[in-house]
PDB file of C-alpha atoms in Angstrom:
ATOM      1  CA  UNK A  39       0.000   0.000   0.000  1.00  0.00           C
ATOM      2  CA  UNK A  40       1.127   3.258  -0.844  1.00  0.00           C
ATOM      3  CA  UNK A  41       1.886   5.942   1.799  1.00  0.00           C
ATOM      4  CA  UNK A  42       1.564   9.777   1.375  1.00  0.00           C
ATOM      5  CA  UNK A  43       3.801  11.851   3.332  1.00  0.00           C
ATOM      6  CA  UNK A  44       3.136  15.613   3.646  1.00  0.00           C
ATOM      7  CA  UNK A  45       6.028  17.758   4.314  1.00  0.00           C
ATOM      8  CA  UNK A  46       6.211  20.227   7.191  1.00  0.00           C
ATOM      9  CA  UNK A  47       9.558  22.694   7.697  1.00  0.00           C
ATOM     10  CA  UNK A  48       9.899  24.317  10.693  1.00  0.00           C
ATOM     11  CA  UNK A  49      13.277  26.368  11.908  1.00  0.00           C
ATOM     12  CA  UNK A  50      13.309  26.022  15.526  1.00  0.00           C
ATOM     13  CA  UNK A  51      15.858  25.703  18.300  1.00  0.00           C
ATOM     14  CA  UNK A  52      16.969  22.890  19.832  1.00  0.00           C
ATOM     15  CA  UNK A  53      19.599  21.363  21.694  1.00  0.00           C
ATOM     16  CA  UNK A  54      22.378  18.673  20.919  1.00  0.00           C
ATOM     17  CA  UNK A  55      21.258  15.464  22.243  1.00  0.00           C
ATOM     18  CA  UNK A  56      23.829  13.676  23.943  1.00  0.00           C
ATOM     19  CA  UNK A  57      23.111   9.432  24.695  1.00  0.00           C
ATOM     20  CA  UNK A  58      23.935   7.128  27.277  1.00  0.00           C
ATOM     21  CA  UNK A  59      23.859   3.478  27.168  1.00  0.00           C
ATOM     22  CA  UNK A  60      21.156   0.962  28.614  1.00  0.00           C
ATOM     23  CA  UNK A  61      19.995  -2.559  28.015  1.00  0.00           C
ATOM     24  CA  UNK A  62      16.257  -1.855  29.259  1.00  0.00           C
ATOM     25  CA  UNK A  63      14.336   1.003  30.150  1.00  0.00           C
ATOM     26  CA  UNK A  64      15.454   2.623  33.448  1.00  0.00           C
ATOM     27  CA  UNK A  65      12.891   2.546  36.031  1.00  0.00           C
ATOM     28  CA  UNK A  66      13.620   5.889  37.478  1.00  0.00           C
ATOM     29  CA  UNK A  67      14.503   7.832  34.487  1.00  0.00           C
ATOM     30  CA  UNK A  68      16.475  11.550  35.656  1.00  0.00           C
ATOM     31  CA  UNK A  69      17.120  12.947  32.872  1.00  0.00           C
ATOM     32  CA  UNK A  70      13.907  14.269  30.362  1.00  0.00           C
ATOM     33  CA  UNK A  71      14.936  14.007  26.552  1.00  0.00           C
ATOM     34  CA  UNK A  72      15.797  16.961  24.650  1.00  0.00           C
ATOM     35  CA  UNK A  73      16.723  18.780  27.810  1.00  0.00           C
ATOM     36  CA  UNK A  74      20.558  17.720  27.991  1.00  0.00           C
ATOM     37  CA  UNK A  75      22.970  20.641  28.090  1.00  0.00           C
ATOM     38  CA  UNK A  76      23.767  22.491  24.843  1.00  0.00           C
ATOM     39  CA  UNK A  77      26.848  22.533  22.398  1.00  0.00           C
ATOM     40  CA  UNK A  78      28.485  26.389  23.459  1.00  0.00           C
ATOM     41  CA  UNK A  79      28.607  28.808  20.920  1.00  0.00           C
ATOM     42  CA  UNK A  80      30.295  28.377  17.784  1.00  0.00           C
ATOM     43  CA  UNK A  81      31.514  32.223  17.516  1.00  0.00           C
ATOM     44  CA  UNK A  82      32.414  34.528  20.671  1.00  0.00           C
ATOM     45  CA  UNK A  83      30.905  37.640  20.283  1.00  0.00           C
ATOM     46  CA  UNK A  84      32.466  40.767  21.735  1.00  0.00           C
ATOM     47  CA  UNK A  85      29.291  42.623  23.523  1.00  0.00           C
ATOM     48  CA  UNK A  86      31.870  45.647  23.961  1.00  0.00           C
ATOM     49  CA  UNK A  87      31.996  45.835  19.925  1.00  0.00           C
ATOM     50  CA  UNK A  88      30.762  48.973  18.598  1.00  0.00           C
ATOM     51  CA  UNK A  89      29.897  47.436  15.394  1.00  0.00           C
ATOM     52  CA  UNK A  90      27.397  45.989  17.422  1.00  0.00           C
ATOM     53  CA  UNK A  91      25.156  49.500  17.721  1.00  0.00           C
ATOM     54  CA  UNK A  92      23.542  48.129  20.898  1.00  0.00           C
ATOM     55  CA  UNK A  93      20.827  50.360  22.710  1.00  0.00           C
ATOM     56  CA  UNK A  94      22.378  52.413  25.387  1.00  0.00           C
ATOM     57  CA  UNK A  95      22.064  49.497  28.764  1.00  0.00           C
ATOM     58  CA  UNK A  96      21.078  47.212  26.691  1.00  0.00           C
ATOM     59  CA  UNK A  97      23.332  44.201  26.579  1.00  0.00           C
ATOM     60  CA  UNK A  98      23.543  40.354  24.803  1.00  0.00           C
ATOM     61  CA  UNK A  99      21.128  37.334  25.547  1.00  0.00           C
ATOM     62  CA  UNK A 100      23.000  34.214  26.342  1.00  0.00           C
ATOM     63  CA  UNK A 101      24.304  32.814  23.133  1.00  0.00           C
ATOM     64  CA  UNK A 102      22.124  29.888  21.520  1.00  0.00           C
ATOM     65  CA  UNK A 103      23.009  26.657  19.283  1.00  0.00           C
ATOM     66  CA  UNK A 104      20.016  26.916  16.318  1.00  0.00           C
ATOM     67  CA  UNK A 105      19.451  24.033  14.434  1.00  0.00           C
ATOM     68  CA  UNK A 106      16.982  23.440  11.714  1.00  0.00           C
ATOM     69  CA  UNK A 107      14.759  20.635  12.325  1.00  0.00           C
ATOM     70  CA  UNK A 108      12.750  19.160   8.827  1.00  0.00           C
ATOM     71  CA  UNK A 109       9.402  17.136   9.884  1.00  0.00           C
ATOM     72  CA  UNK A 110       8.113  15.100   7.726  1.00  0.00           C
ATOM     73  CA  UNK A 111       4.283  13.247   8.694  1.00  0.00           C
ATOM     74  CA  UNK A 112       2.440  10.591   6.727  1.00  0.00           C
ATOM     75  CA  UNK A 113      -1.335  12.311   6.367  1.00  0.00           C
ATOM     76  CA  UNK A 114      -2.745   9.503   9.158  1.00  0.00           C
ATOM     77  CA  UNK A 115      -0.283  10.738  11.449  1.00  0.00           C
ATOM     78  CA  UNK A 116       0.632   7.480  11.878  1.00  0.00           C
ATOM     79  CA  UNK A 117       4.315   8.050  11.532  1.00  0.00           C
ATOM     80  CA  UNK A 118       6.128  11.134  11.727  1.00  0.00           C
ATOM     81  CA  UNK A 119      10.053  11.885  10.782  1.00  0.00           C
ATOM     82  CA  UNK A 120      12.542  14.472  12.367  1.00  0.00           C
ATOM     83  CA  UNK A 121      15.404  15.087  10.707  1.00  0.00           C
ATOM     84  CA  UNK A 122      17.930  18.003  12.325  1.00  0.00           C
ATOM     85  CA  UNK A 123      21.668  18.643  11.917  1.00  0.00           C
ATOM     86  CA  UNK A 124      22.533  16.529  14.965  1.00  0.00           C
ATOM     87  CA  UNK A 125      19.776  13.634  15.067  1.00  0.00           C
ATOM     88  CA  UNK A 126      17.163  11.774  13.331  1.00  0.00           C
ATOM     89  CA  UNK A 127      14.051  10.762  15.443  1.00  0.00           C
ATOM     90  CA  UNK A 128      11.248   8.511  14.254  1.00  0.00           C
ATOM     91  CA  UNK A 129       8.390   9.081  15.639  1.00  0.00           C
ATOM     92  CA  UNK A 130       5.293   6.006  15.703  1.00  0.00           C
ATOM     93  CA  UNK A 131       1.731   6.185  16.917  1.00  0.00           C
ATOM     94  CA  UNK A 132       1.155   3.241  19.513  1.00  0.00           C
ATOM     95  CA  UNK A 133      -2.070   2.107  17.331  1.00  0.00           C
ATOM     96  CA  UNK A 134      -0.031   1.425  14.613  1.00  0.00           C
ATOM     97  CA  UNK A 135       2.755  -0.796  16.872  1.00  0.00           C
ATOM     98  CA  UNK A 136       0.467  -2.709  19.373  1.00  0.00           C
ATOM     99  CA  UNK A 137      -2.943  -3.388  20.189  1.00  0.00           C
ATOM    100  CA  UNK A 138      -4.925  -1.455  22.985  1.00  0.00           C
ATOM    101  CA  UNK A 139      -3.187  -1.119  26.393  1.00  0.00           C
ATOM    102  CA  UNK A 140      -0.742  -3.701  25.083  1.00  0.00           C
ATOM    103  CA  UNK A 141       2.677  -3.855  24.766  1.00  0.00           C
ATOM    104  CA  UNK A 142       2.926  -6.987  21.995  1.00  0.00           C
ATOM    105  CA  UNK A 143       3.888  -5.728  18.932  1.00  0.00           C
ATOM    106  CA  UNK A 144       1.810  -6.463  15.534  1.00  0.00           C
ATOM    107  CA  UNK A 145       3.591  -7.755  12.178  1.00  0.00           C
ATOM    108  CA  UNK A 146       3.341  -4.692  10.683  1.00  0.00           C
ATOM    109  CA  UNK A 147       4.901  -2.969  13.688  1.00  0.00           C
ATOM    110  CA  UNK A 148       7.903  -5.528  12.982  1.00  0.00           C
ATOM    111  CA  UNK A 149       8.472  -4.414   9.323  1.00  0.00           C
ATOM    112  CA  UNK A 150       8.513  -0.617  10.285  1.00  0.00           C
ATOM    113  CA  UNK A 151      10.568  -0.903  13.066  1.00  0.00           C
ATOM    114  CA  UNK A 152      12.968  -3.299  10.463  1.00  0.00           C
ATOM    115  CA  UNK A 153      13.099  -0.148   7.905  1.00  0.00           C
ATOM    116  CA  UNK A 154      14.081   2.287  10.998  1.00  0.00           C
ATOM    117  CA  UNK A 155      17.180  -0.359  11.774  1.00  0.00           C
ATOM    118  CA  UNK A 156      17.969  -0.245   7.575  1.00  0.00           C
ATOM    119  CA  UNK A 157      18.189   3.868   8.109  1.00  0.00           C
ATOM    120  CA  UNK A 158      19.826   3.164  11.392  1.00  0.00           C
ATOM    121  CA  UNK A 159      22.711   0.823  10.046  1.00  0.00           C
ATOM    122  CA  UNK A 160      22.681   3.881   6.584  1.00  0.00           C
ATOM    123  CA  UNK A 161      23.564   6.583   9.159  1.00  0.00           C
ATOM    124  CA  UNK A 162      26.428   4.214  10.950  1.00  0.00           C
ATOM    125  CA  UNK A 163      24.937   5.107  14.279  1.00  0.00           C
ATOM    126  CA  UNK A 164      26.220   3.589  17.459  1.00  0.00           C
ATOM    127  CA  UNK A 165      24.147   4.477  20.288  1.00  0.00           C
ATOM    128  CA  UNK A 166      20.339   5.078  19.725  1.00  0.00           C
ATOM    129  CA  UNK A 167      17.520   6.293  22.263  1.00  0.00           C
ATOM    130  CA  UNK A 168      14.330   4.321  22.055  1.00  0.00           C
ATOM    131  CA  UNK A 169      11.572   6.165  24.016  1.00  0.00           C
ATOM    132  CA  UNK A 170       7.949   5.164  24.866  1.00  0.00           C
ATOM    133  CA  UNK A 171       5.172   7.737  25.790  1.00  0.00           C
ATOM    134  CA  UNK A 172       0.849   7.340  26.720  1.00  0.00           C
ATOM    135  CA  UNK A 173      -1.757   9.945  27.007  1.00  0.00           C
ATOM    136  CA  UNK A 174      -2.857  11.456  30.103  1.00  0.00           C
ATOM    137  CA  UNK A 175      -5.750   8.616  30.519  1.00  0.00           C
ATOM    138  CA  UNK A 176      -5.622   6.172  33.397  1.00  0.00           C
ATOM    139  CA  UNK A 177      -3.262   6.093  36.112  1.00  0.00           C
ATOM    140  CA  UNK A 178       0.123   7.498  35.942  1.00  0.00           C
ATOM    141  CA  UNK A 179       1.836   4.336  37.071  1.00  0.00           C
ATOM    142  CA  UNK A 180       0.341   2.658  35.016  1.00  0.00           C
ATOM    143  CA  UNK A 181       1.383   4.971  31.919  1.00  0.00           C
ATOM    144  CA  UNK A 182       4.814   4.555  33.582  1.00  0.00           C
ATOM    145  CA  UNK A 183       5.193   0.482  33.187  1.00  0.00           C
ATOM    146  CA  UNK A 184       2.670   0.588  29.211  1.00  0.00           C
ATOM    147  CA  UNK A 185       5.662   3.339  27.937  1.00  0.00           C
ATOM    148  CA  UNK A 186       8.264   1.232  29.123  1.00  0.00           C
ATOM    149  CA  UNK A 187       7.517  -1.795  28.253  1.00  0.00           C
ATOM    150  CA  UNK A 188       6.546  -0.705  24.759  1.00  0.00           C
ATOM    151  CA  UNK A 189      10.196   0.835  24.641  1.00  0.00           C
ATOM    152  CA  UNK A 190      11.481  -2.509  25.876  1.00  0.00           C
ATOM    153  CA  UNK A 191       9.458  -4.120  22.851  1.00  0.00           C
ATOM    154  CA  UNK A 192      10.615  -1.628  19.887  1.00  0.00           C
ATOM    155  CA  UNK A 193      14.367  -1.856  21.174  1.00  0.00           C
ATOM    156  CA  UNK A 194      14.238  -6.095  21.361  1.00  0.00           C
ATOM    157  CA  UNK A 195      13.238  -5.873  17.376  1.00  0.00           C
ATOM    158  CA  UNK A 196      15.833  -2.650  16.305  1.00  0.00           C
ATOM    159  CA  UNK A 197      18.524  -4.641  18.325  1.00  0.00           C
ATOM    160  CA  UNK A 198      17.891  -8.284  16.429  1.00  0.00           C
ATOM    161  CA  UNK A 199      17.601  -6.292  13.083  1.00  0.00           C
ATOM    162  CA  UNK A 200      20.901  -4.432  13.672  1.00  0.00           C
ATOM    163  CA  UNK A 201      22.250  -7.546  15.141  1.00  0.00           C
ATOM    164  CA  UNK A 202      25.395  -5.328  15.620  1.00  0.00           C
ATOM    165  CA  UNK A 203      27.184  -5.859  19.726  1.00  0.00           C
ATOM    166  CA  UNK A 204      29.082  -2.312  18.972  1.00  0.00           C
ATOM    167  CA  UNK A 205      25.690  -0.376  19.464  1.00  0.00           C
ATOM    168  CA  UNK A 206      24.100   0.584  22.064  1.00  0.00           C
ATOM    169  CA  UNK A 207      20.684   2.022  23.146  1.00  0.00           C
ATOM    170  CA  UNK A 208      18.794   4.033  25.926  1.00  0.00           C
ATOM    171  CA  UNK A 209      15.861   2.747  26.459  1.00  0.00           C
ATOM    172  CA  UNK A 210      13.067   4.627  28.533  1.00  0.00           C
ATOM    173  CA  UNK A 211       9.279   5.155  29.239  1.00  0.00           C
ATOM    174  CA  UNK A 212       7.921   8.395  30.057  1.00  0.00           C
ATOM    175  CA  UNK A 213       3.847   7.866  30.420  1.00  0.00           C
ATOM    176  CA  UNK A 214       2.062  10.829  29.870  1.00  0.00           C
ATOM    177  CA  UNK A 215       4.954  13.332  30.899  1.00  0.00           C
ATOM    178  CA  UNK A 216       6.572  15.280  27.161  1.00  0.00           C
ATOM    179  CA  UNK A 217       3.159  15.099  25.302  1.00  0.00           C
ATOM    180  CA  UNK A 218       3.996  16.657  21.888  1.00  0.00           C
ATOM    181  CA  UNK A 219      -0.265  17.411  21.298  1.00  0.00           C
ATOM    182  CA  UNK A 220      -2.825  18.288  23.639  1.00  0.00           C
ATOM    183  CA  UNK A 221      -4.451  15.341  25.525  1.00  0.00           C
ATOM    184  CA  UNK A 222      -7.893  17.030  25.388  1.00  0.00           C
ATOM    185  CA  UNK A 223      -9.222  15.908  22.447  1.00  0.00           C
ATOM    186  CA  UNK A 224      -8.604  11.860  21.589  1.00  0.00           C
ATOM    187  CA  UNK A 225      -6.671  13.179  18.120  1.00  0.00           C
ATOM    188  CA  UNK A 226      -4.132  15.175  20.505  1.00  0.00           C
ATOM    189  CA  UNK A 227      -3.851  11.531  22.778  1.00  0.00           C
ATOM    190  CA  UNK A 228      -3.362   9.539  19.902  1.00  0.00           C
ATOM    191  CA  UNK A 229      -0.478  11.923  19.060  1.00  0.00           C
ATOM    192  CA  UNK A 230       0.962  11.045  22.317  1.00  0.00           C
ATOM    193  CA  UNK A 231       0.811   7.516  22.453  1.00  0.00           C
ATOM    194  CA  UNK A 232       3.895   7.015  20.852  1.00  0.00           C
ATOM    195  CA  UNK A 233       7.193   5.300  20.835  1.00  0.00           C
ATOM    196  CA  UNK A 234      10.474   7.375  19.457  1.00  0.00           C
ATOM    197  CA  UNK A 235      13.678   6.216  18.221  1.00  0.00           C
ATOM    198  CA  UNK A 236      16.065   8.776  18.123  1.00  0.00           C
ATOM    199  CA  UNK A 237      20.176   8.355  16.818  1.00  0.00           C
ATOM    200  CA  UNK A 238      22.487  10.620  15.616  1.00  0.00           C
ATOM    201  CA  UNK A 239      22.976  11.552  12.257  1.00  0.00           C
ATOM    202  CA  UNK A 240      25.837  11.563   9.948  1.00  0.00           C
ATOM    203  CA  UNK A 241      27.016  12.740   6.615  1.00  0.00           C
ATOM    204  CA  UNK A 242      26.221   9.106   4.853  1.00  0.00           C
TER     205      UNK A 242
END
């Protein structure tokens, strides 16, 4: 069946992601992705430069690392793609990967998550971050132990496929905390319930 994507490009700012390595998801995770310091400033700017025609007392907001990030979203929203100049997450709704409040994944969640590991093994990355998020619905805890063992599933097949001992992979669940849509409506929670595999890229 074929699949149409719809391009979105946004220009935002983000950080530099930086990975750690894990056989299973961490049961206490302490450290929230996308929130790890950020790569300093590539070019020191003098604040005392007159070129610089600041306001009188005004001075120079703490330099920032921009990055352009290119989304790309199949019209279901089934899948969604983030490519930026330091990473490449894939992004996939939990309807698509398991059944209801399960965390057993279907054959077709086998062959997507085999094409991710095919753009993983491309890109020649060695340490990948699989994440799993719910919606806001039931209890927290149990959002907690759903998102990680769907993370746990998704990392069992991307490790078989890449079948390579050099890599290695985070693996966490979140539950309903980082919701990327709001959980008001059930459109926004299907956004949410989601699983993310994020690895750096490279110039392949």
């Amino acid at each position: 069946m074929t699949r149409t994507r719809l391009p979105l490009v946004l220009a935002v700012a983000t950080v530099l992601l930086a990975t750690g390595t894990v056989a299973h998801a961490e049961d206490d995770p302490s450290v929230p992705p996308g929130t790890e310091a950020s790569a300093s400033a590539p070019v020191d700017v003098d604040p005392n430069d007159p070129d610089l025609k600041l306001p009188e007392g005004a001075t120079l907001a703490q330099a920032k690392v921009l990055d352009i990030k290119t989304v790309v979203e199949e019209q279901s929203g089934d899948e969604r793609r983030e490519d930026t100049n330091a990473d490449v997450t894939f992004a996939l709704q939990a309807e698509v990967l398991f059944a209801k409040d399960s965390a057993r994944l279907s054959g077709e969640a086998k062959s997507r998550i085999a094409t991710i590991a095919q753009e993983i093994k491309t890109q020649g990355a060695s340490t990948i971050r699989v994440f799993g998020f719910t919606d806001n619905l039931g209890s927290s805890a149990h959002g907690d132990i759903l998102s990680k063992d769907r993370a746990n599933a998704v990392h069992e097949i991307l490790d078989s496929e890449i079948n390579d001992p050099s890599v290695t992979f985070e693996v966490r669940g979140y539950g309903e905390q980082y919701p990327i849509s709001s959980n008001a409506t059930e459109a926004g929670r299907k956004k949410n319930r989601r699983v993310e595999v994020t690895f750096p890229r490279t110039d392949n």
